């Protein structure tokens, strides 16, 4: 072969070798095919563990029960027993350390998520509902209704 | 042997070619590694949505945003709830204000009122990542930043994603979005950090009506798995061949 063919060829080969050398330093050791095949399993293996230690914010009702037994029992005897405490009070996270106290959201917006009447022929339409613009629009729901233990009979 | 010009060139070429073969291609696997490579996983997470039970309160969306640290006021969310109102004239009215983060509190739908007497049927459809068996989003990733774990959950490597957005375009369900803080693609992980600790996802816990359930398909004793395996369930966009693993009860043909 002639020189004018070989020289660019060497340059190309050198470039590829350089690329592969740089690549071997840049790409983490655990990067490769993990799982079933290249198409769906080509990744950095340690990323799975990084996702596993993502912090858990919502602790669940049993966690709240440890300290707030009275509220828990009152709530569990009511129609709102299926609603998680944290749905309204916000995620417990590190509570009681961080945050020390959870915000108590008493806004109407929280209640009308379920109790704004939508007259639909489904479960939503069957829930007890009001027209938020018409039903004491200036008041907070909790001034009359106990959110832990709602009961229209006890009012 | 004398080192002629010809020989030198030949050897250089052969040497360079040999050096460019990745060492990993020649690696022998230990028996444990080989077994791991072919063994099917003991876990396959799946999701069940009962659209008959959903009332559109949106607590699931709120919980998801807090749990997974998705900016609360950004117009992005990992899960959302759609409202479908089908009127007697056959028209379907669909909306999902803020992804239903604050629930559905008004009968006004997509900026117009629908007379309750005209409604044939109305229902809410929660949506989230389908954790497909053959995910289109993973196939198109040019850098290997998104992948399927052994238990079937599709994850994104935030340190590896270059933010090209190809996966966001590829997902037939539109569940992927660009994370405004991390500047990478983001999507529902089935709360992987909770599932691996034996908990349910944040949205499942937040649902007071039992409309959302998560389960392990390889555990036949799980009541949710039993429903998926023995009852009539449907998936979204089956025709795309992505083998989605979010199953729906009460799906309607108007749902896309």
Coordinates of C-alpha atoms in Angstrom, one line a residue:
Chain A
X1 CA 0.0 0.0 0.0
X2 CA 1.1 3.5 -0.6
X3 CA 2.1 6.0 2.1
X4 CA -0.9 8.3 1.5
X5 CA -3.2 5.4 2.3
X6 CA -1.3 4.1 5.3
X7 CA -0.8 7.4 7.1
X8 CA -4.5 8.2 7.5
X9 CA -5.1 4.6 8.4
X10 CA -2.6 4.8 11.3
X11 CA -4.1 8.0 12.4
X12 CA -7.5 6.4 12.4
X13 CA -6.2 3.3 14.3
X14 CA -4.5 5.6 16.8
X15 CA -7.7 7.6 17.3
X16 CA -9.6 4.4 18.0
X17 CA -7.0 3.1 20.4
X18 CA -7.0 6.5 22.2
X19 CA -10.8 6.4 22.4
X20 CA -10.8 2.9 23.9
X21 CA -8.1 3.9 26.4
X22 CA -10.0 7.0 27.5
X23 CA -13.2 5.0 27.7
X24 CA -11.7 2.3 29.9
X25 CA -10.9 5.0 32.4
X26 CA -14.1 7.0 32.2
X27 CA -16.6 4.1 32.3
X28 CA -17.2 2.6 35.8
X29 CA -16.3 -1.0 36.3
X30 CA -19.8 -2.1 37.1
X31 CA -21.1 -0.7 33.8
X32 CA -22.3 -3.4 31.5
X33 CA -25.0 -5.9 30.8
X34 CA -26.8 -6.9 34.0
X35 CA -30.1 -8.6 33.8
X36 CA -31.6 -10.3 30.8
X37 CA -29.9 -8.7 27.8
X38 CA -28.1 -5.8 26.3
X39 CA -31.2 -4.0 25.1
X40 CA -32.8 -3.7 28.5
X41 CA -30.0 -4.5 31.0
X42 CA -27.2 -2.2 29.9
X43 CA -26.5 0.0 32.8
X44 CA -24.3 0.9 35.9
X45 CA -25.2 -1.9 38.4
X46 CA -24.6 0.2 41.5
X47 CA -27.4 2.6 40.5
X48 CA -29.9 0.0 41.7
X49 CA -28.5 0.3 45.2
X50 CA -28.6 4.1 45.0
X51 CA -32.3 4.0 44.3
X52 CA -32.9 1.5 47.2
X53 CA -31.6 4.0 49.8
X54 CA -33.8 6.9 48.6
X55 CA -35.4 8.3 51.8
X56 CA -38.9 7.2 52.8
X57 CA -41.1 10.1 53.6
X58 CA -44.4 8.5 54.2
X59 CA -44.2 6.3 57.3
X60 CA -47.8 5.0 57.5
X61 CA -50.5 5.0 60.1
X62 CA -48.8 2.5 62.4
X63 CA -45.9 4.9 62.8
X64 CA -48.2 7.7 64.0
X65 CA -50.0 5.3 66.3
X66 CA -46.8 4.8 68.4
X67 CA -47.3 8.2 69.9
X68 CA -50.8 9.4 69.0
X69 CA -52.7 6.3 70.1
X70 CA -55.8 8.3 71.1
X71 CA -56.1 10.0 67.8
X72 CA -55.4 6.7 66.0
X73 CA -58.2 4.9 67.8
X74 CA -60.7 7.7 67.4
X75 CA -59.9 7.7 63.7
X76 CA -60.0 3.9 63.2
X77 CA -63.5 3.8 64.6
X78 CA -64.8 6.3 62.1
X79 CA -65.7 6.5 58.4
X80 CA -62.3 8.1 57.7
X81 CA -60.4 5.0 58.9
X82 CA -59.0 4.3 55.5
X83 CA -57.4 7.7 55.1
X84 CA -53.7 7.8 56.1
X85 CA -52.8 10.4 58.7
X86 CA -50.1 11.7 56.4
X87 CA -52.6 12.4 53.6
X88 CA -53.7 15.5 55.6
X89 CA -50.8 16.1 58.0
X90 CA -48.0 15.7 55.4
X91 CA -45.2 13.2 55.3
X92 CA -43.8 12.2 58.8
X93 CA -40.2 11.9 57.4
X94 CA -38.0 12.2 60.6
X95 CA -40.8 13.6 62.7
X96 CA -40.7 14.1 65.7
X97 CA -37.1 15.3 65.2
X98 CA -37.3 16.9 61.8
X99 CA -39.8 18.4 61.5
X100 CA -40.6 18.7 65.2
X101 CA -44.3 19.4 64.5
X102 CA -46.3 18.6 61.4
X103 CA -48.4 21.3 59.9
X104 CA -52.1 20.9 60.5
X105 CA -53.8 21.6 57.2
X106 CA -57.3 22.7 57.9
X107 CA -58.0 24.2 54.5
X108 CA -61.3 23.5 52.7
X109 CA -59.3 22.4 49.7
X110 CA -58.3 19.3 51.6
X111 CA -61.8 18.2 52.4
X112 CA -63.4 19.0 49.0
X113 CA -61.0 16.7 47.3
X114 CA -63.6 14.1 48.1
X115 CA -66.5 16.1 49.4
X116 CA -67.1 18.5 46.6
X117 CA -70.2 17.0 45.1
X118 CA -69.8 15.8 41.5
X119 CA -73.0 14.3 40.4
X120 CA -71.6 11.4 38.6
X121 CA -73.1 7.9 38.3
X122 CA -70.1 6.4 40.1
X123 CA -68.5 6.1 43.6
X124 CA -67.7 9.8 43.6
X125 CA -71.3 10.8 43.2
X126 CA -72.2 8.5 46.0
X127 CA -69.9 10.2 48.5
X128 CA -71.5 12.8 50.8
X129 CA -70.8 16.0 49.0
X130 CA -71.4 19.7 49.1
X131 CA -71.1 22.6 46.7
X132 CA -68.0 24.4 48.0
X133 CA -69.2 27.8 46.7
X134 CA -72.5 27.4 48.4
X135 CA -71.9 25.5 51.7
X136 CA -70.5 28.0 54.3
X137 CA -67.7 29.2 51.9
X138 CA -66.1 31.4 54.5
X139 CA -65.8 28.7 57.2
X140 CA -63.2 26.0 57.7
X141 CA -64.9 22.6 57.5
X142 CA -63.3 21.5 60.8
X143 CA -65.1 24.2 62.7
X144 CA -68.2 22.0 62.5
X145 CA -67.0 18.6 61.3
X146 CA -64.4 16.5 63.2
X147 CA -62.0 15.3 60.4
X148 CA -60.8 12.4 62.6
X149 CA -64.3 11.2 63.3
X150 CA -66.8 12.7 61.0
X151 CA -70.4 12.0 61.7
X152 CA -73.4 14.0 60.5
X153 CA -75.6 12.5 63.3
X154 CA -73.3 13.8 66.1
X155 CA -73.5 17.4 64.9
Chain B
X1 CA 14.4 -12.4 11.8
X2 CA 15.3 -9.0 10.5
X3 CA 12.9 -6.2 11.3
X4 CA 12.0 -5.1 7.8
X5 CA 9.7 -2.2 7.2
X6 CA 7.0 -4.6 6.0
X7 CA 7.2 -6.7 9.2
X8 CA 7.1 -3.7 11.5
X9 CA 4.0 -2.5 9.9
X10 CA 2.3 -5.9 10.0
X11 CA 3.2 -6.3 13.7
X12 CA 2.0 -2.9 14.6
X13 CA -1.3 -3.5 12.9
X14 CA -1.8 -6.8 14.6
X15 CA -0.8 -5.4 18.0
X16 CA -3.2 -2.5 17.7
X17 CA -6.0 -4.8 16.6
X18 CA -5.4 -7.1 19.6
X19 CA -5.3 -4.2 22.0
X20 CA -8.6 -2.8 20.8
X21 CA -10.5 -6.0 21.7
X22 CA -12.1 -5.2 25.1
X23 CA -10.7 -7.4 27.8
X24 CA -14.2 -8.1 29.1
X25 CA -15.1 -9.9 25.9
X26 CA -12.6 -12.6 26.8
X27 CA -13.6 -12.9 30.5
X28 CA -14.7 -16.2 31.9
X29 CA -17.7 -16.0 34.2
X30 CA -17.6 -17.7 37.6
X31 CA -20.3 -20.3 38.0
X32 CA -22.2 -17.9 40.3
X33 CA -22.0 -15.1 37.8
X34 CA -23.2 -17.4 35.0
X35 CA -26.1 -18.6 37.1
X36 CA -27.1 -15.1 37.9
X37 CA -27.0 -14.2 34.2
X38 CA -29.5 -16.8 33.2
X39 CA -31.7 -17.2 36.3
X40 CA -35.1 -15.6 36.3
X41 CA -35.7 -13.3 39.1
X42 CA -37.8 -14.3 42.1
X43 CA -39.7 -11.0 42.0
X44 CA -41.8 -9.2 39.3
X45 CA -43.5 -6.2 40.5
X46 CA -46.9 -5.3 39.0
X47 CA -49.6 -2.8 39.7
X48 CA -53.4 -3.1 39.7
X49 CA -55.7 -0.1 39.3
X50 CA -59.4 -0.5 39.9
X51 CA -61.0 2.4 38.1
X52 CA -64.4 1.6 39.6
X53 CA -63.1 2.6 43.0
X54 CA -61.3 5.8 42.2
X55 CA -63.1 9.0 43.2
X56 CA -60.5 11.4 41.9
X57 CA -59.3 12.8 45.3
X58 CA -55.8 13.1 44.0
X59 CA -54.2 12.1 47.4
X60 CA -52.0 9.6 45.4
X61 CA -50.6 12.4 43.3
X62 CA -49.9 14.6 46.3
X63 CA -48.2 11.7 48.2
X64 CA -46.1 10.7 45.1
X65 CA -44.8 14.3 44.7
X66 CA -43.8 14.5 48.3
X67 CA -42.4 11.0 48.6
X68 CA -40.3 11.2 45.4
X69 CA -39.3 14.9 45.8
X70 CA -40.9 16.1 42.6
X71 CA -41.2 19.9 42.8
X72 CA -44.7 20.4 44.0
X73 CA -45.7 23.4 41.9
X74 CA -43.9 22.3 38.7
X75 CA -46.3 21.0 36.0
X76 CA -44.7 17.6 36.1
X77 CA -45.7 14.5 38.0
X78 CA -44.9 10.8 38.1
X79 CA -48.5 9.8 38.5
X80 CA -51.7 11.5 37.6
X81 CA -55.5 10.9 37.5
X82 CA -57.6 11.6 34.4
X83 CA -61.3 12.3 34.5
X84 CA -63.5 11.0 31.7
X85 CA -67.1 12.2 31.4
X86 CA -69.0 10.6 28.5
X87 CA -72.2 12.4 27.6
X88 CA -75.3 11.1 25.9
X89 CA -74.3 12.5 22.6
X90 CA -71.3 10.2 22.6
X91 CA -68.8 13.0 23.3
X92 CA -66.0 12.3 25.7
X93 CA -64.8 15.1 28.0
X94 CA -61.4 14.5 29.4
X95 CA -59.2 16.5 31.8
X96 CA -56.6 16.3 34.5
X97 CA -55.9 19.7 36.0
X98 CA -52.4 19.8 37.6
X99 CA -52.4 16.0 37.1
X100 CA -55.2 15.9 39.8
X101 CA -52.7 17.0 42.4
X102 CA -55.5 18.9 44.2
X103 CA -58.2 16.4 43.2
X104 CA -61.3 17.1 41.1
X105 CA -63.4 19.7 43.0
X106 CA -65.5 21.2 40.2
X107 CA -67.9 19.8 37.6
X108 CA -66.4 22.2 35.1
X109 CA -64.4 20.0 32.8
X110 CA -61.8 21.4 30.3
X111 CA -63.2 24.9 30.8
X112 CA -66.8 24.1 30.1
X113 CA -69.8 22.9 32.1
X114 CA -71.4 19.6 31.5
X115 CA -75.0 19.2 32.5
X116 CA -75.2 16.2 35.0
X117 CA -78.4 15.0 33.2
X118 CA -76.5 14.6 30.0
X119 CA -73.9 12.3 31.5
X120 CA -73.9 8.7 30.5
X121 CA -70.9 7.6 32.5
X122 CA -68.1 9.2 34.4
X123 CA -64.9 7.7 35.8
X124 CA -61.4 8.5 36.9
X125 CA -58.3 6.7 35.6
X126 CA -55.1 6.9 37.6
X127 CA -52.0 6.5 35.4
X128 CA -48.3 5.8 36.2
X129 CA -45.3 4.1 34.6
X130 CA -46.3 0.7 33.3
X131 CA -42.9 -0.8 34.0
X132 CA -43.0 -2.6 30.7
X133 CA -41.4 -5.9 30.0
X134 CA -40.0 -4.6 26.7
X135 CA -39.8 -0.8 27.5
X136 CA -39.5 1.4 24.5
X137 CA -37.9 4.1 26.6
X138 CA -35.0 1.8 27.5
X139 CA -34.4 0.7 24.0
X140 CA -33.8 4.2 22.7
X141 CA -31.5 5.4 25.5
X142 CA -28.2 6.2 23.7
X143 CA -26.1 6.1 26.8
X144 CA -27.4 3.2 28.9
X145 CA -28.8 5.5 31.6
X146 CA -32.2 3.8 31.8
X147 CA -32.7 0.1 32.3
X148 CA -34.9 -2.6 33.7
X149 CA -34.0 -4.1 37.0
X150 CA -34.3 -7.9 37.6
X151 CA -37.6 -7.4 39.4
X152 CA -39.1 -5.6 36.4
X153 CA -38.9 -2.0 37.5
X154 CA -37.5 0.5 34.9
X155 CA -35.1 3.0 36.6
X156 CA -33.0 5.9 35.5
X157 CA -29.4 6.5 36.4
X158 CA -29.4 10.2 37.3
X159 CA -25.6 10.4 37.2
X160 CA -25.5 8.8 33.7
X161 CA -28.5 10.4 32.0
X162 CA -27.4 13.2 29.6
X163 CA -30.9 14.6 29.3
X164 CA -31.4 14.1 25.6
X165 CA -35.1 13.5 26.0
X166 CA -35.3 10.6 23.6
X167 CA -36.9 8.3 26.2
X168 CA -39.5 11.0 26.9
X169 CA -40.5 10.9 23.2
X170 CA -40.4 7.1 23.0
X171 CA -42.7 6.3 25.9
X172 CA -46.2 5.5 24.4
X173 CA -47.8 6.3 27.8
X174 CA -46.2 9.7 28.2
X175 CA -45.1 9.0 31.8
X176 CA -41.6 10.4 31.4
X177 CA -40.7 14.0 31.9
X178 CA -37.7 16.2 32.4
X179 CA -36.9 16.7 36.1
X180 CA -36.6 20.5 36.6
X181 CA -34.0 20.2 39.4
X182 CA -31.8 17.2 38.5
X183 CA -32.0 18.1 34.7
X184 CA -32.5 14.5 33.7
X185 CA -35.3 12.3 32.6
X186 CA -37.6 11.2 35.4
X187 CA -40.5 8.8 35.9
X188 CA -42.4 6.6 38.4
X189 CA -40.1 4.0 40.0
X190 CA -43.0 2.1 41.7
X191 CA -41.4 3.7 44.8
X192 CA -38.6 1.1 44.4
X193 CA -37.1 2.3 47.7
X194 CA -40.3 1.3 49.5
X195 CA -41.0 -2.0 47.6
X196 CA -37.6 -3.4 48.4
X197 CA -38.2 -2.8 52.1
X198 CA -41.5 -4.7 51.8
X199 CA -43.7 -1.5 51.9
X200 CA -46.3 -0.5 49.4
X201 CA -45.8 2.5 47.1
X202 CA -46.7 6.0 48.5
X203 CA -49.7 6.2 46.1
X204 CA -51.1 2.9 47.2
X205 CA -50.8 3.8 50.9
X206 CA -52.4 7.2 50.2
X207 CA -55.4 5.7 48.4
X208 CA -58.3 5.5 50.9
X209 CA -60.5 3.6 48.4
X210 CA -58.2 0.7 47.4
X211 CA -58.1 1.8 43.8
X212 CA -54.4 1.2 43.6
X213 CA -52.6 -2.0 44.6
X214 CA -49.0 -3.1 44.0
X215 CA -47.9 -6.7 44.1
X216 CA -45.3 -9.3 43.2
X217 CA -46.5 -11.4 40.2
X218 CA -44.3 -14.3 41.2
X219 CA -46.1 -14.6 44.6
X220 CA -49.3 -16.5 43.9
X221 CA -50.5 -16.0 47.4
X222 CA -50.7 -12.2 47.1
X223 CA -54.4 -11.3 46.8
X224 CA -53.7 -8.6 44.1
X225 CA -51.6 -11.1 42.1
X226 CA -54.6 -13.5 42.2
X227 CA -56.8 -10.8 40.8
X228 CA -54.4 -10.1 38.0
X229 CA -53.9 -13.8 37.1
X230 CA -57.5 -15.0 37.5
X231 CA -59.8 -12.0 36.8
X232 CA -60.5 -9.9 33.7
X233 CA -57.9 -7.1 33.6
X234 CA -56.8 -4.9 30.7
X235 CA -53.6 -2.9 30.0
X236 CA -53.2 0.4 28.2
X237 CA -52.0 0.4 24.6
X238 CA -51.4 -3.3 24.3
X239 CA -50.9 -2.9 20.6
X240 CA -47.5 -1.2 21.1
X241 CA -46.1 -4.6 22.3
X242 CA -44.3 -3.1 25.3
X243 CA -45.9 -5.6 27.6
X244 CA -47.1 -3.1 30.3
X245 CA -47.4 -4.3 33.9
X246 CA -50.0 -1.9 35.2
X247 CA -53.3 -3.7 35.0
X248 CA -56.7 -2.1 35.0
X249 CA -60.1 -3.2 36.1
X250 CA -63.0 -1.4 34.4
X251 CA -61.1 0.1 31.6
X252 CA -63.2 1.9 29.0
X253 CA -62.6 2.2 25.2
X254 CA -62.5 6.0 25.6
X255 CA -59.3 5.7 27.7
X256 CA -56.2 6.1 25.7

